[in-house]
Amino acid sequence: MNEDDTTARRAKVLSAARWCFLNFGFQKTSFEDIARRAELSRTLLYRLFTDKKDIYRAVFIDWLVSRHEDARAAVKGPGAPAARLIEFCRQMVAEPWAEMISAPMGTEFLATCHRVDPKTEALHLEVLRQGATSILGDAASAEVFLLALDGLLADEPSAPVLEKRIALLVERFAAAVRRRS
C-alpha cells in the first residue's frame, strides 16, 4: 500500500469516526461501528489506531486543530478588525459548531475531548486566545471576548443564530478597537 492509499484510508476512518462520535457519543461508539462505517475490517483499523481514544484524538486534531492554519491566516489577513474577527470565529467556532449542533451527540464532543485529550484542547484554546488578542489588540479584551463567545453557546443555539450572535459580539468589540485607534 502506498502513502496516498494510507492517507486516503486514514481520512476515511477519521470521517467515519467523527460521524460515529457525533451520532452515538464516545461511550457508545465501538471500533466495530467505526470500521463498518469506514468500510474496513476491525483488524485493519487496529493497524491504524491503537484504541478508541487514539481515534478520538486523531478526529479532534483532524477536524478542529487542522483549522488553525486558516484561522491564523484570517487573523493576519487584510481588512478591518471586525472582518478578520468574524472570519477567525467562523473558522474556530461557527463551522465546527454547525456540524456539532446538528448531530444527536454533538454537544458531548468537546466535553469528551477535554477528558480524552486535554493537551489538544488546550492548544485549540491557545490559538483562540492568540488570535483574539492579535485582532483586538490586548489580552484583557481578548479574554472578555472569548468568555462572551463561550457564553453565546450556552443555550446551544442553531448555527444561523450563532452566526448572528457572533456578528453582534464582533461589532461591539470592533467598535472598541476603532475607538482606541
mmCIF file with all atom_site columns, C-alpha atoms in Angstrom:
data_model
loop_
_atom_site.group_PDB
_atom_site.id
_atom_site.type_symbol
_atom_site.label_atom_id
_atom_site.label_alt_id
_atom_site.label_comp_id
_atom_site.label_asym_id
_atom_site.label_entity_id
_atom_site.label_seq_id
_atom_site.pdbx_PDB_ins_code
_atom_site.Cartn_x
_atom_site.Cartn_y
_atom_site.Cartn_z
_atom_site.occupancy
_atom_site.B_iso_or_equiv
_atom_site.pdbx_formal_charge
_atom_site.auth_seq_id
_atom_site.auth_comp_id
_atom_site.auth_asym_id
_atom_site.auth_atom_id
_atom_site.pdbx_PDB_model_num
ATOM 1   C CA . MET A 1 1   ? 0.000   0.000  0.000  1.00 0.00 ? 1   MET A CA 1
ATOM 2   C CA . ASN A 1 2   ? 1.452   3.398  -0.953 1.00 0.00 ? 2   ASN A CA 1
ATOM 3   C CA . GLU A 1 3   ? 1.393   6.595  1.089  1.00 0.00 ? 3   GLU A CA 1
ATOM 4   C CA . ASP A 1 4   ? -1.552  8.065  -0.858 1.00 0.00 ? 4   ASP A CA 1
ATOM 5   C CA . ASP A 1 5   ? -3.645  4.964  -0.103 1.00 0.00 ? 5   ASP A CA 1
ATOM 6   C CA . THR A 1 6   ? -2.738  5.141  3.579  1.00 0.00 ? 6   THR A CA 1
ATOM 7   C CA . THR A 1 7   ? -3.598  8.854  3.727  1.00 0.00 ? 7   THR A CA 1
ATOM 8   C CA . ALA A 1 8   ? -6.917  8.273  1.958  1.00 0.00 ? 8   ALA A CA 1
ATOM 9   C CA . ARG A 1 9   ? -7.762  5.337  4.245  1.00 0.00 ? 9   ARG A CA 1
ATOM 10  C CA . ARG A 1 10  ? -6.909  7.387  7.343  1.00 0.00 ? 10  ARG A CA 1
ATOM 11  C CA . ALA A 1 11  ? -9.103  10.279 6.131  1.00 0.00 ? 11  ALA A CA 1
ATOM 12  C CA . LYS A 1 12  ? -11.963 7.839  5.540  1.00 0.00 ? 12  LYS A CA 1
ATOM 13  C CA . VAL A 1 13  ? -11.563 6.417  9.054  1.00 0.00 ? 13  VAL A CA 1
ATOM 14  C CA . LEU A 1 14  ? -11.471 9.874  10.642 1.00 0.00 ? 14  LEU A CA 1
ATOM 15  C CA . SER A 1 15  ? -14.587 10.946 8.777  1.00 0.00 ? 15  SER A CA 1
ATOM 16  C CA . ALA A 1 16  ? -16.387 7.755  9.789  1.00 0.00 ? 16  ALA A CA 1
ATOM 17  C CA . ALA A 1 17  ? -15.245 8.064  13.394 1.00 0.00 ? 17  ALA A CA 1
ATOM 18  C CA . ARG A 1 18  ? -16.310 11.720 13.618 1.00 0.00 ? 18  ARG A CA 1
ATOM 19  C CA . TRP A 1 19  ? -19.754 10.740 12.343 1.00 0.00 ? 19  TRP A CA 1
ATOM 20  C CA . CYS A 1 20  ? -19.985 7.922  14.882 1.00 0.00 ? 20  CYS A CA 1
ATOM 21  C CA . PHE A 1 21  ? -18.831 10.085 17.802 1.00 0.00 ? 21  PHE A CA 1
ATOM 22  C CA . LEU A 1 22  ? -21.238 12.879 16.855 1.00 0.00 ? 22  LEU A CA 1
ATOM 23  C CA . ASN A 1 23  ? -24.165 10.494 16.430 1.00 0.00 ? 23  ASN A CA 1
ATOM 24  C CA . PHE A 1 24  ? -23.565 7.823  19.077 1.00 0.00 ? 24  PHE A CA 1
ATOM 25  C CA . GLY A 1 25  ? -21.270 9.596  21.544 1.00 0.00 ? 25  GLY A CA 1
ATOM 26  C CA . PHE A 1 26  ? -17.860 8.487  22.716 1.00 0.00 ? 26  PHE A CA 1
ATOM 27  C CA . GLN A 1 27  ? -19.055 5.796  25.137 1.00 0.00 ? 27  GLN A CA 1
ATOM 28  C CA . LYS A 1 28  ? -21.447 4.091  22.713 1.00 0.00 ? 28  LYS A CA 1
ATOM 29  C CA . THR A 1 29  ? -19.170 4.179  19.673 1.00 0.00 ? 29  THR A CA 1
ATOM 30  C CA . SER A 1 30  ? -17.271 0.953  19.168 1.00 0.00 ? 30  SER A CA 1
ATOM 31  C CA . PHE A 1 31  ? -14.312 0.038  16.985 1.00 0.00 ? 31  PHE A CA 1
ATOM 32  C CA . GLU A 1 32  ? -16.774 -2.112 15.062 1.00 0.00 ? 32  GLU A CA 1
ATOM 33  C CA . ASP A 1 33  ? -19.046 0.905  14.391 1.00 0.00 ? 33  ASP A CA 1
ATOM 34  C CA . ILE A 1 34  ? -16.132 2.923  13.028 1.00 0.00 ? 34  ILE A CA 1
ATOM 35  C CA . ALA A 1 35  ? -14.768 0.041  10.953 1.00 0.00 ? 35  ALA A CA 1
ATOM 36  C CA . ARG A 1 36  ? -18.188 -0.670 9.459  1.00 0.00 ? 36  ARG A CA 1
ATOM 37  C CA . ARG A 1 37  ? -18.813 2.995  8.598  1.00 0.00 ? 37  ARG A CA 1
ATOM 38  C CA . ALA A 1 38  ? -15.308 3.292  7.075  1.00 0.00 ? 38  ALA A CA 1
ATOM 39  C CA . GLU A 1 39  ? -15.824 0.009  5.204  1.00 0.00 ? 39  GLU A CA 1
ATOM 40  C CA . LEU A 1 40  ? -12.722 -1.556 6.757  1.00 0.00 ? 40  LEU A CA 1
ATOM 41  C CA . SER A 1 41  ? -12.074 -4.579 8.899  1.00 0.00 ? 41  SER A CA 1
ATOM 42  C CA . ARG A 1 42  ? -11.502 -4.087 12.626 1.00 0.00 ? 42  ARG A CA 1
ATOM 43  C CA . THR A 1 43  ? -8.092  -5.685 12.158 1.00 0.00 ? 43  THR A CA 1
ATOM 44  C CA . LEU A 1 44  ? -7.084  -3.017 9.666  1.00 0.00 ? 44  LEU A CA 1
ATOM 45  C CA . LEU A 1 45  ? -8.485  -0.313 11.930 1.00 0.00 ? 45  LEU A CA 1
ATOM 46  C CA . TYR A 1 46  ? -6.289  -1.621 14.774 1.00 0.00 ? 46  TYR A CA 1
ATOM 47  C CA . ARG A 1 47  ? -3.277  -1.321 12.471 1.00 0.00 ? 47  ARG A CA 1
ATOM 48  C CA . LEU A 1 48  ? -4.041  2.383  12.064 1.00 0.00 ? 48  LEU A CA 1
ATOM 49  C CA . PHE A 1 49  ? -5.081  3.219  15.655 1.00 0.00 ? 49  PHE A CA 1
ATOM 50  C CA . THR A 1 50  ? -4.305  1.612  18.989 1.00 0.00 ? 50  THR A CA 1
ATOM 51  C CA . ASP A 1 51  ? -7.688  2.224  20.636 1.00 0.00 ? 51  ASP A CA 1
ATOM 52  C CA . LYS A 1 52  ? -10.830 4.361  20.635 1.00 0.00 ? 52  LYS A CA 1
ATOM 53  C CA . LYS A 1 53  ? -9.119  7.218  22.490 1.00 0.00 ? 53  LYS A CA 1
ATOM 54  C CA . ASP A 1 54  ? -6.395  7.258  19.849 1.00 0.00 ? 54  ASP A CA 1
ATOM 55  C CA . ILE A 1 55  ? -9.020  7.609  17.124 1.00 0.00 ? 55  ILE A CA 1
ATOM 56  C CA . TYR A 1 56  ? -10.845 10.300 19.113 1.00 0.00 ? 56  TYR A CA 1
ATOM 57  C CA . ARG A 1 57  ? -7.651  12.344 19.472 1.00 0.00 ? 57  ARG A CA 1
ATOM 58  C CA . ALA A 1 58  ? -6.985  11.986 15.763 1.00 0.00 ? 58  ALA A CA 1
ATOM 59  C CA . VAL A 1 59  ? -10.550 13.088 14.937 1.00 0.00 ? 59  VAL A CA 1
ATOM 60  C CA . PHE A 1 60  ? -10.219 16.153 17.156 1.00 0.00 ? 60  PHE A CA 1
ATOM 61  C CA . ILE A 1 61  ? -6.872  17.070 15.621 1.00 0.00 ? 61  ILE A CA 1
ATOM 62  C CA . ASP A 1 62  ? -8.073  16.459 12.083 1.00 0.00 ? 62  ASP A CA 1
ATOM 63  C CA . TRP A 1 63  ? -11.369 18.266 12.497 1.00 0.00 ? 63  TRP A CA 1
ATOM 64  C CA . LEU A 1 64  ? -10.571 21.217 14.740 1.00 0.00 ? 64  LEU A CA 1
ATOM 65  C CA . VAL A 1 65  ? -6.812  21.645 15.012 1.00 0.00 ? 65  VAL A CA 1
ATOM 66  C CA . SER A 1 66  ? -6.468  21.424 11.238 1.00 0.00 ? 66  SER A CA 1
ATOM 67  C CA . ARG A 1 67  ? -8.439  24.706 11.145 1.00 0.00 ? 67  ARG A CA 1
ATOM 68  C CA . HIS A 1 68  ? -5.686  26.584 12.965 1.00 0.00 ? 68  HIS A CA 1
ATOM 69  C CA . GLU A 1 69  ? -3.709  27.459 9.845  1.00 0.00 ? 69  GLU A CA 1
ATOM 70  C CA . ASP A 1 70  ? -6.728  29.066 8.151  1.00 0.00 ? 70  ASP A CA 1
ATOM 71  C CA . ALA A 1 71  ? -7.692  30.788 11.406 1.00 0.00 ? 71  ALA A CA 1
ATOM 72  C CA . ARG A 1 72  ? -4.200  32.252 11.775 1.00 0.00 ? 72  ARG A CA 1
ATOM 73  C CA . ALA A 1 73  ? -4.366  33.432 8.154  1.00 0.00 ? 73  ALA A CA 1
ATOM 74  C CA . ALA A 1 74  ? -7.663  35.193 8.937  1.00 0.00 ? 74  ALA A CA 1
ATOM 75  C CA . VAL A 1 75  ? -6.020  36.979 11.872 1.00 0.00 ? 75  VAL A CA 1
ATOM 76  C CA . LYS A 1 76  ? -3.223  38.315 9.672  1.00 0.00 ? 76  LYS A CA 1
ATOM 77  C CA . GLY A 1 77  ? -5.402  38.804 6.588  1.00 0.00 ? 77  GLY A CA 1
ATOM 78  C CA . PRO A 1 78  ? -6.485  42.043 5.010  1.00 0.00 ? 78  PRO A CA 1
ATOM 79  C CA . GLY A 1 79  ? -9.428  44.067 6.139  1.00 0.00 ? 79  GLY A CA 1
ATOM 80  C CA . ALA A 1 80  ? -10.806 45.740 9.181  1.00 0.00 ? 80  ALA A CA 1
ATOM 81  C CA . PRO A 1 81  ? -10.571 44.058 12.603 1.00 0.00 ? 81  PRO A CA 1
ATOM 82  C CA . ALA A 1 82  ? -14.281 43.186 12.525 1.00 0.00 ? 82  ALA A CA 1
ATOM 83  C CA . ALA A 1 83  ? -13.991 41.298 9.233  1.00 0.00 ? 83  ALA A CA 1
ATOM 84  C CA . ARG A 1 84  ? -10.900 39.429 10.410 1.00 0.00 ? 84  ARG A CA 1
ATOM 85  C CA . LEU A 1 85  ? -12.523 38.568 13.749 1.00 0.00 ? 85  LEU A CA 1
ATOM 86  C CA . ILE A 1 86  ? -15.673 37.278 12.014 1.00 0.00 ? 86  ILE A CA 1
ATOM 87  C CA . GLU A 1 87  ? -13.589 35.037 9.736  1.00 0.00 ? 87  GLU A CA 1
ATOM 88  C CA . PHE A 1 88  ? -11.485 33.869 12.683 1.00 0.00 ? 88  PHE A CA 1
ATOM 89  C CA . CYS A 1 89  ? -14.628 32.982 14.676 1.00 0.00 ? 89  CYS A CA 1
ATOM 90  C CA . ARG A 1 90  ? -16.132 31.250 11.637 1.00 0.00 ? 90  ARG A CA 1
ATOM 91  C CA . GLN A 1 91  ? -13.071 29.016 11.311 1.00 0.00 ? 91  GLN A CA 1
ATOM 92  C CA . MET A 1 92  ? -12.604 28.267 15.003 1.00 0.00 ? 92  MET A CA 1
ATOM 93  C CA . VAL A 1 93  ? -16.168 28.193 16.347 1.00 0.00 ? 93  VAL A CA 1
ATOM 94  C CA . ALA A 1 94  ? -19.085 28.650 13.931 1.00 0.00 ? 94  ALA A CA 1
ATOM 95  C CA . GLU A 1 95  ? -18.297 25.952 11.363 1.00 0.00 ? 95  GLU A CA 1
ATOM 96  C CA . PRO A 1 96  ? -17.447 23.229 13.891 1.00 0.00 ? 96  PRO A CA 1
ATOM 97  C CA . TRP A 1 97  ? -20.496 24.243 15.947 1.00 0.00 ? 97  TRP A CA 1
ATOM 98  C CA . ALA A 1 98  ? -22.771 23.920 12.903 1.00 0.00 ? 98  ALA A CA 1
ATOM 99  C CA . GLU A 1 99  ? -21.757 20.298 12.485 1.00 0.00 ? 99  GLU A CA 1
ATOM 100 C CA . MET A 1 100 ? -21.830 19.511 16.199 1.00 0.00 ? 100 MET A CA 1
ATOM 101 C CA . ILE A 1 101 ? -25.197 21.079 16.978 1.00 0.00 ? 101 ILE A CA 1
ATOM 102 C CA . SER A 1 102 ? -26.912 19.216 14.160 1.00 0.00 ? 102 SER A CA 1
ATOM 103 C CA . ALA A 1 103 ? -25.789 15.821 15.493 1.00 0.00 ? 103 ALA A CA 1
ATOM 104 C CA . PRO A 1 104 ? -27.506 13.902 18.304 1.00 0.00 ? 104 PRO A CA 1
ATOM 105 C CA . MET A 1 105 ? -24.371 13.696 20.488 1.00 0.00 ? 105 MET A CA 1
ATOM 106 C CA . GLY A 1 106 ? -22.662 16.793 19.148 1.00 0.00 ? 106 GLY A CA 1
ATOM 107 C CA . THR A 1 107 ? -22.681 18.795 22.345 1.00 0.00 ? 107 THR A CA 1
ATOM 108 C CA . GLU A 1 108 ? -20.882 15.941 24.072 1.00 0.00 ? 108 GLU A CA 1
ATOM 109 C CA . PHE A 1 109 ? -17.985 16.139 21.592 1.00 0.00 ? 109 PHE A CA 1
ATOM 110 C CA . LEU A 1 110 ? -15.985 18.979 23.164 1.00 0.00 ? 110 LEU A CA 1
ATOM 111 C CA . ALA A 1 111 ? -16.652 17.848 26.726 1.00 0.00 ? 111 ALA A CA 1
ATOM 112 C CA . THR A 1 112 ? -15.321 14.420 25.830 1.00 0.00 ? 112 THR A CA 1
ATOM 113 C CA . CYS A 1 113 ? -12.287 15.951 24.181 1.00 0.00 ? 113 CYS A CA 1
ATOM 114 C CA . HIS A 1 114 ? -11.456 17.764 27.416 1.00 0.00 ? 114 HIS A CA 1
ATOM 115 C CA . ARG A 1 115 ? -11.477 14.421 29.196 1.00 0.00 ? 115 ARG A CA 1
ATOM 116 C CA . VAL A 1 116 ? -9.765  12.340 26.498 1.00 0.00 ? 116 VAL A CA 1
ATOM 117 C CA . ASP A 1 117 ? -7.256  14.860 25.128 1.00 0.00 ? 117 ASP A CA 1
ATOM 118 C CA . PRO A 1 118 ? -6.813  17.949 27.320 1.00 0.00 ? 118 PRO A CA 1
ATOM 119 C CA . LYS A 1 119 ? -3.484  18.770 25.643 1.00 0.00 ? 119 LYS A CA 1
ATOM 120 C CA . THR A 1 120 ? -5.074  19.213 22.212 1.00 0.00 ? 120 THR A CA 1
ATOM 121 C CA . GLU A 1 121 ? -7.996  21.130 23.681 1.00 0.00 ? 121 GLU A CA 1
ATOM 122 C CA . ALA A 1 122 ? -5.524  23.460 25.416 1.00 0.00 ? 122 ALA A CA 1
ATOM 123 C CA . LEU A 1 123 ? -3.785  24.028 22.084 1.00 0.00 ? 123 LEU A CA 1
ATOM 124 C CA . HIS A 1 124 ? -7.114  24.909 20.446 1.00 0.00 ? 124 HIS A CA 1
ATOM 125 C CA . LEU A 1 125 ? -7.936  27.352 23.247 1.00 0.00 ? 125 LEU A CA 1
ATOM 126 C CA . GLU A 1 126 ? -4.473  28.924 22.983 1.00 0.00 ? 126 GLU A CA 1
ATOM 127 C CA . VAL A 1 127 ? -4.969  29.554 19.276 1.00 0.00 ? 127 VAL A CA 1
ATOM 128 C CA . LEU A 1 128 ? -8.304  31.193 20.140 1.00 0.00 ? 128 LEU A CA 1
ATOM 129 C CA . ARG A 1 129 ? -6.570  33.410 22.728 1.00 0.00 ? 129 ARG A CA 1
ATOM 130 C CA . GLN A 1 130 ? -3.708  34.360 20.447 1.00 0.00 ? 130 GLN A CA 1
ATOM 131 C CA . GLY A 1 131 ? -5.972  35.178 17.516 1.00 0.00 ? 131 GLY A CA 1
ATOM 132 C CA . ALA A 1 132 ? -8.399  37.269 19.557 1.00 0.00 ? 132 ALA A CA 1
ATOM 133 C CA . THR A 1 133 ? -5.522  39.104 21.258 1.00 0.00 ? 133 THR A CA 1
ATOM 134 C CA . SER A 1 134 ? -3.870  39.853 17.937 1.00 0.00 ? 134 SER A CA 1
ATOM 135 C CA . ILE A 1 135 ? -7.036  41.270 16.394 1.00 0.00 ? 135 ILE A CA 1
ATOM 136 C CA . LEU A 1 136 ? -8.377  43.082 19.462 1.00 0.00 ? 136 LEU A CA 1
ATOM 137 C CA . GLY A 1 137 ? -5.007  44.442 20.487 1.00 0.00 ? 137 GLY A CA 1
ATOM 138 C CA . ASP A 1 138 ? -4.784  43.352 24.114 1.00 0.00 ? 138 ASP A CA 1
ATOM 139 C CA . ALA A 1 139 ? -5.112  40.240 26.234 1.00 0.00 ? 139 ALA A CA 1
ATOM 140 C CA . ALA A 1 140 ? -7.794  41.642 28.553 1.00 0.00 ? 140 ALA A CA 1
ATOM 141 C CA . SER A 1 141 ? -10.153 42.446 25.674 1.00 0.00 ? 141 SER A CA 1
ATOM 142 C CA . ALA A 1 142 ? -9.450  39.045 24.135 1.00 0.00 ? 142 ALA A CA 1
ATOM 143 C CA . GLU A 1 143 ? -10.247 37.303 27.411 1.00 0.00 ? 143 GLU A CA 1
ATOM 144 C CA . VAL A 1 144 ? -13.579 39.109 27.765 1.00 0.00 ? 144 VAL A CA 1
ATOM 145 C CA . PHE A 1 145 ? -14.382 38.478 24.099 1.00 0.00 ? 145 PHE A CA 1
ATOM 146 C CA . LEU A 1 146 ? -13.701 34.744 24.448 1.00 0.00 ? 146 LEU A CA 1
ATOM 147 C CA . LEU A 1 147 ? -15.753 34.496 27.634 1.00 0.00 ? 147 LEU A CA 1
ATOM 148 C CA . ALA A 1 148 ? -18.623 36.226 25.837 1.00 0.00 ? 148 ALA A CA 1
ATOM 149 C CA . LEU A 1 149 ? -18.146 33.977 22.797 1.00 0.00 ? 149 LEU A CA 1
ATOM 150 C CA . ASP A 1 150 ? -18.317 30.921 25.056 1.00 0.00 ? 150 ASP A CA 1
ATOM 151 C CA . GLY A 1 151 ? -21.490 32.328 26.595 1.00 0.00 ? 151 GLY A CA 1
ATOM 152 C CA . LEU A 1 152 ? -23.094 32.542 23.166 1.00 0.00 ? 152 LEU A CA 1
ATOM 153 C CA . LEU A 1 153 ? -23.046 28.736 23.072 1.00 0.00 ? 153 LEU A CA 1
ATOM 154 C CA . ALA A 1 154 ? -24.673 28.203 26.483 1.00 0.00 ? 154 ALA A CA 1
ATOM 155 C CA . ASP A 1 155 ? -28.209 27.659 25.198 1.00 0.00 ? 155 ASP A CA 1
ATOM 156 C CA . GLU A 1 156 ? -26.986 25.531 22.272 1.00 0.00 ? 156 GLU A CA 1
ATOM 157 C CA . PRO A 1 157 ? -28.223 27.831 19.504 1.00 0.00 ? 157 PRO A CA 1
ATOM 158 C CA . SER A 1 158 ? -28.735 26.802 15.903 1.00 0.00 ? 158 SER A CA 1
ATOM 159 C CA . ALA A 1 159 ? -25.886 27.606 13.524 1.00 0.00 ? 159 ALA A CA 1
ATOM 160 C CA . PRO A 1 160 ? -27.665 30.638 11.972 1.00 0.00 ? 160 PRO A CA 1
ATOM 161 C CA . VAL A 1 161 ? -28.464 32.049 15.419 1.00 0.00 ? 161 VAL A CA 1
ATOM 162 C CA . LEU A 1 162 ? -24.842 31.593 16.489 1.00 0.00 ? 162 LEU A CA 1
ATOM 163 C CA . GLU A 1 163 ? -23.615 33.408 13.379 1.00 0.00 ? 163 GLU A CA 1
ATOM 164 C CA . LYS A 1 164 ? -25.893 36.377 14.139 1.00 0.00 ? 164 LYS A CA 1
ATOM 165 C CA . ARG A 1 165 ? -24.725 36.443 17.745 1.00 0.00 ? 165 ARG A CA 1
ATOM 166 C CA . ILE A 1 166 ? -21.076 36.338 16.702 1.00 0.00 ? 166 ILE A CA 1
ATOM 167 C CA . ALA A 1 167 ? -21.634 39.226 14.271 1.00 0.00 ? 167 ALA A CA 1
ATOM 168 C CA . LEU A 1 168 ? -23.214 41.313 17.036 1.00 0.00 ? 168 LEU A CA 1
ATOM 169 C CA . LEU A 1 169 ? -20.454 40.474 19.524 1.00 0.00 ? 169 LEU A CA 1
ATOM 170 C CA . VAL A 1 170 ? -17.738 41.225 16.981 1.00 0.00 ? 170 VAL A CA 1
ATOM 171 C CA . GLU A 1 171 ? -19.320 44.563 16.110 1.00 0.00 ? 171 GLU A CA 1
ATOM 172 C CA . ARG A 1 172 ? -19.307 45.590 19.786 1.00 0.00 ? 172 ARG A CA 1
ATOM 173 C CA . PHE A 1 173 ? -15.665 44.670 20.249 1.00 0.00 ? 173 PHE A CA 1
ATOM 174 C CA . ALA A 1 174 ? -14.542 46.040 16.888 1.00 0.00 ? 174 ALA A CA 1
ATOM 175 C CA . ALA A 1 175 ? -16.140 49.384 17.820 1.00 0.00 ? 175 ALA A CA 1
ATOM 176 C CA . ALA A 1 176 ? -13.943 49.473 20.924 1.00 0.00 ? 176 ALA A CA 1
ATOM 177 C CA . VAL A 1 177 ? -10.850 48.735 18.808 1.00 0.00 ? 177 VAL A CA 1
ATOM 178 C CA . ARG A 1 178 ? -11.759 51.578 16.431 1.00 0.00 ? 178 ARG A CA 1
ATOM 179 C CA . ARG A 1 179 ? -12.156 53.994 19.356 1.00 0.00 ? 179 ARG A CA 1
ATOM 180 C CA . ARG A 1 180 ? -8.704  53.072 20.673 1.00 0.00 ? 180 ARG A CA 1
ATOM 181 C CA . SER A 1 181 ? -7.073  53.557 17.260 1.00 0.00 ? 181 SER A CA 1
#
